mmCIF file of C-alpha atoms in Angstrom:
data_model
loop_
_atom_site.group_PDB
_atom_site.id
_atom_site.type_symbol
_atom_site.label_atom_id
_atom_site.label_comp_id
_atom_site.label_asym_id
_atom_site.label_seq_id
_atom_site.Cartn_x
_atom_site.Cartn_y
_atom_site.Cartn_z
ATOM 1 C CA MET A 1 -0.330 -0.284 -0.070
ATOM 2 C CA LYS A 2 2.501 2.682 -1.299
ATOM 3 C CA GLN A 3 0.795 5.695 -1.837
ATOM 4 C CA LYS A 4 3.700 8.869 -4.294
ATOM 5 C CA GLN A 5 4.321 11.534 -2.395
ATOM 6 C CA LYS A 6 4.387 14.868 -4.181
ATOM 7 C CA ARG A 7 6.741 17.880 -3.371
ATOM 8 C CA GLY A 8 3.665 20.194 -3.098
ATOM 9 C CA ASN A 9 1.030 17.689 -1.674
ATOM 10 C CA PHE A 10 2.374 19.329 2.614
ATOM 11 C CA PHE A 11 1.130 22.548 1.832
ATOM 12 C CA THR A 12 -2.480 21.140 -0.346
ATOM 13 C CA HIS A 13 -2.959 19.292 3.266
ATOM 14 C CA ILE A 14 -2.261 21.527 5.543
ATOM 15 C CA PHE A 15 -5.145 23.628 3.931
ATOM 16 C CA ILE A 16 -6.936 20.355 3.394
ATOM 17 C CA LEU A 17 -6.965 19.309 6.695
ATOM 18 C CA PRO A 18 -9.192 21.766 8.439
ATOM 19 C CA LEU A 19 -12.023 20.876 5.479
ATOM 20 C CA ALA A 20 -12.264 17.652 6.154
ATOM 21 C CA LEU A 21 -12.052 17.049 9.888
ATOM 22 C CA ALA A 22 -14.291 20.331 9.789
ATOM 23 C CA MET A 23 -16.581 17.434 8.262
ATOM 24 C CA LEU A 24 -17.125 15.273 11.021
ATOM 25 C CA ILE A 25 -19.716 17.431 12.939
ATOM 26 C CA PRO A 26 -22.262 17.195 10.177
ATOM 27 C CA LEU A 27 -22.105 13.543 9.928
ATOM 28 C CA PHE A 28 -21.979 13.323 13.288
ATOM 29 C CA ILE A 29 -25.883 15.360 13.593
ATOM 30 C CA LEU A 30 -26.086 13.428 11.163
ATOM 31 C CA ASP A 31 -25.963 9.745 12.664
ATOM 32 C CA LEU A 32 -27.707 11.016 15.894
ATOM 33 C CA CYS A 33 -31.135 12.789 13.525
ATOM 34 C CA LEU A 34 -30.729 8.880 11.921
ATOM 35 C CA THR A 35 -30.667 6.897 14.825
ATOM 36 C CA ILE A 36 -33.220 9.234 16.413
ATOM 37 C CA TYR A 37 -35.507 8.811 13.380
ATOM 38 C CA HIS A 38 -34.765 5.352 12.771
ATOM 39 C CA ARG A 39 -35.641 4.170 16.863
ATOM 40 C CA ILE A 40 -39.022 6.493 16.906
ATOM 41 C CA ALA A 41 -40.761 5.837 13.639
ATOM 42 C CA PHE A 42 -39.712 3.000 12.941
ATOM 43 C CA GLY A 43 -40.294 1.519 16.288
ATOM 44 C CA LEU A 44 -43.855 3.553 16.232
ATOM 45 C CA CYS A 45 -44.563 2.480 12.863
ATOM 46 C CA LYS A 46 -44.087 -1.217 13.786
ATOM 47 C CA MET A 47 -41.162 -1.049 9.839
ATOM 48 C CA LYS A 48 -39.044 -4.011 10.214
ATOM 49 C CA ARG A 49 -35.291 -1.831 11.834
ATOM 50 C CA VAL A 50 -32.361 -1.538 9.727
ATOM 51 C CA ASN A 51 -29.063 -3.228 10.992
ATOM 52 C CA ARG A 52 -26.800 -1.018 11.594
ATOM 53 C CA LYS A 53 -23.311 -3.009 12.436
ATOM 54 C CA SER A 54 -24.119 -4.257 8.253
ATOM 55 C CA HIS A 55 -23.021 -0.893 7.201
ATOM 56 C CA PHE A 56 -20.432 0.165 9.338
ATOM 57 C CA ARG A 57 -17.811 -2.294 8.718
ATOM 58 C CA ILE A 58 -13.645 -1.925 9.037
ATOM 59 C CA ASP A 59 -11.181 -3.735 7.078
ATOM 60 C CA HIS A 60 -9.520 -3.754 10.316
ATOM 61 C CA MET A 61 -5.977 -6.287 8.561
ATOM 62 C CA ARG A 62 -5.349 -2.581 6.427
ATOM 63 C CA VAL A 63 -5.589 -0.169 9.469
ATOM 64 C CA ALA A 64 -3.353 -2.322 10.835
ATOM 65 C CA GLN A 65 -0.587 -1.705 8.611
ATOM 66 C CA LEU A 66 -1.714 2.012 7.977
ATOM 67 C CA GLY A 67 0.027 4.738 10.520
ATOM 68 C CA LYS A 68 -1.296 7.100 13.392
ATOM 69 C CA LEU A 69 -2.483 9.487 10.746
ATOM 70 C CA GLN A 70 -3.248 7.605 8.239
ATOM 71 C CA ARG A 71 -5.773 4.849 10.515
ATOM 72 C CA PHE A 72 -7.353 7.725 11.302
ATOM 73 C CA PHE A 73 -8.217 8.535 8.098
ATOM 74 C CA SER A 74 -8.886 5.392 7.436
ATOM 75 C CA ILE A 75 -11.468 4.731 10.076
ATOM 76 C CA TYR A 76 -13.173 8.706 9.344
ATOM 77 C CA ILE A 77 -13.427 7.449 5.762
ATOM 78 C CA TYR A 78 -15.187 3.960 6.296
ATOM 79 C CA TYR A 79 -17.419 6.270 9.588
ATOM 80 C CA ALA A 80 -18.403 8.214 7.048
ATOM 81 C CA ARG A 81 -19.023 5.235 3.663
ATOM 82 C CA GLY A 82 -21.229 3.359 6.353
ATOM 83 C CA LEU A 83 -22.859 6.164 7.634
ATOM 84 C CA MET A 84 -23.932 7.103 3.874
ATOM 85 C CA SER A 85 -25.135 3.787 3.394
ATOM 86 C CA TYR A 86 -27.093 2.832 6.496
ATOM 87 C CA ALA A 87 -29.050 6.371 5.054
ATOM 88 C CA SER A 88 -29.306 5.298 2.147
ATOM 89 C CA LYS A 89 -31.113 1.522 3.817
ATOM 90 C CA ILE A 90 -33.379 3.922 6.066
ATOM 91 C CA ILE A 91 -34.407 5.849 3.377
ATOM 92 C CA SER A 92 -35.269 3.392 1.314
ATOM 93 C CA GLU A 93 -37.196 1.187 3.953
ATOM 94 C CA SER A 94 -39.412 4.380 5.220
ATOM 95 C CA GLU A 95 -40.430 5.105 1.047
ATOM 96 C CA ASN A 96 -41.841 1.489 0.673
ATOM 97 C CA TYR A 97 -43.551 2.215 3.935
ATOM 98 C CA TRP A 98 -44.672 6.018 3.446
ATOM 99 C CA CYS A 99 -44.983 5.657 -0.723
ATOM 100 C CA GLN A 100 -47.190 2.647 -0.986
ATOM 101 C CA PRO A 101 -48.918 2.731 -4.403
ATOM 102 C CA ARG A 102 -52.757 4.418 -4.931
ATOM 103 C CA GLN A 103 -55.998 2.782 -6.283
ATOM 104 C CA VAL A 104 -56.262 3.807 -9.440
ATOM 105 C CA LYS A 105 -60.018 3.642 -11.373
ATOM 106 C CA GLY A 106 -61.108 0.669 -9.464
ATOM 107 C CA ARG A 107 -57.103 -1.025 -10.159
ATOM 108 C CA GLN A 108 -54.531 -1.624 -7.560
ATOM 109 C CA LYS A 109 -51.642 0.027 -9.579
ATOM 110 C CA MET A 110 -48.530 -2.455 -9.165
ATOM 111 C CA MET A 111 -45.061 -1.371 -9.046
ATOM 112 C CA VAL A 112 -42.980 -4.756 -10.063
ATOM 113 C CA ASP A 113 -39.448 -5.524 -10.215
ATOM 114 C CA LYS A 114 -39.242 -6.625 -14.114
ATOM 115 C CA SER A 115 -35.488 -7.706 -13.888
ATOM 116 C CA LYS A 116 -36.362 -10.459 -10.944
ATOM 117 C CA MET A 117 -38.898 -12.277 -13.172
ATOM 118 C CA GLY A 118 -38.081 -15.300 -15.397
ATOM 119 C CA VAL A 119 -39.460 -15.731 -18.985
ATOM 120 C CA LYS A 120 -42.916 -17.415 -17.563
ATOM 121 C CA GLU A 121 -43.950 -15.313 -14.774
ATOM 122 C CA LEU A 122 -43.273 -12.053 -17.380
ATOM 123 C CA GLN A 123 -45.219 -13.245 -19.496
ATOM 124 C CA ALA A 124 -48.269 -13.439 -16.953
ATOM 125 C CA TYR A 125 -47.701 -10.500 -15.686
ATOM 126 C CA LYS A 126 -47.825 -8.630 -19.523
ATOM 127 C CA GLN A 127 -50.990 -10.576 -20.325
ATOM 128 C CA SER A 128 -53.154 -9.008 -16.415
ATOM 129 C CA VAL A 129 -52.359 -5.485 -17.638
ATOM 130 C CA LYS A 130 -52.814 -4.928 -20.839
ATOM 131 C CA GLN A 131 -55.942 -2.964 -20.590
ATOM 132 C CA LYS A 132 -59.103 -3.297 -22.882
ATOM 133 C CA PRO A 133 -59.010 -1.351 -26.272
ATOM 134 C CA LYS A 134 -60.994 1.709 -25.504
ATOM 135 C CA LYS A 135 -64.750 1.652 -27.956
ATOM 136 C CA SER A 136 -64.809 4.390 -30.017
ATOM 137 C CA ARG A 137 -67.609 7.009 -29.879
ATOM 138 C CA LYS A 138 -69.843 7.098 -32.776
ATOM 139 C CA LYS A 139 -70.755 10.833 -33.905
#
């Protein structure tokens, strides 16, 4: 895991280091808000909870080989990546609960993932979706 170091990187790193560390505050606030929303809303609506541990994974072997500063930023990046994955999953679960298909003209509109269907299932689905031709009005 060798990185090529250039001479000009020192000043760039000194300039960017405070910006990178300042991003920790919004990440912690997002994490806190997500946790509160997840606990309260999912509990009251009796929705399936999202497993937090499955989104926060750290490659310990890779982290152990790094220096102290690189280790800190590596864990920081793993945390940020895991938080975004966790937030995405919570948002998708919320969308599945709150954005249910609505009744359309007496028929329920269904959201179907056609990519997971087999050939026979897809043909049956297409047959069931076909609408009757509209009758033309004669004047």
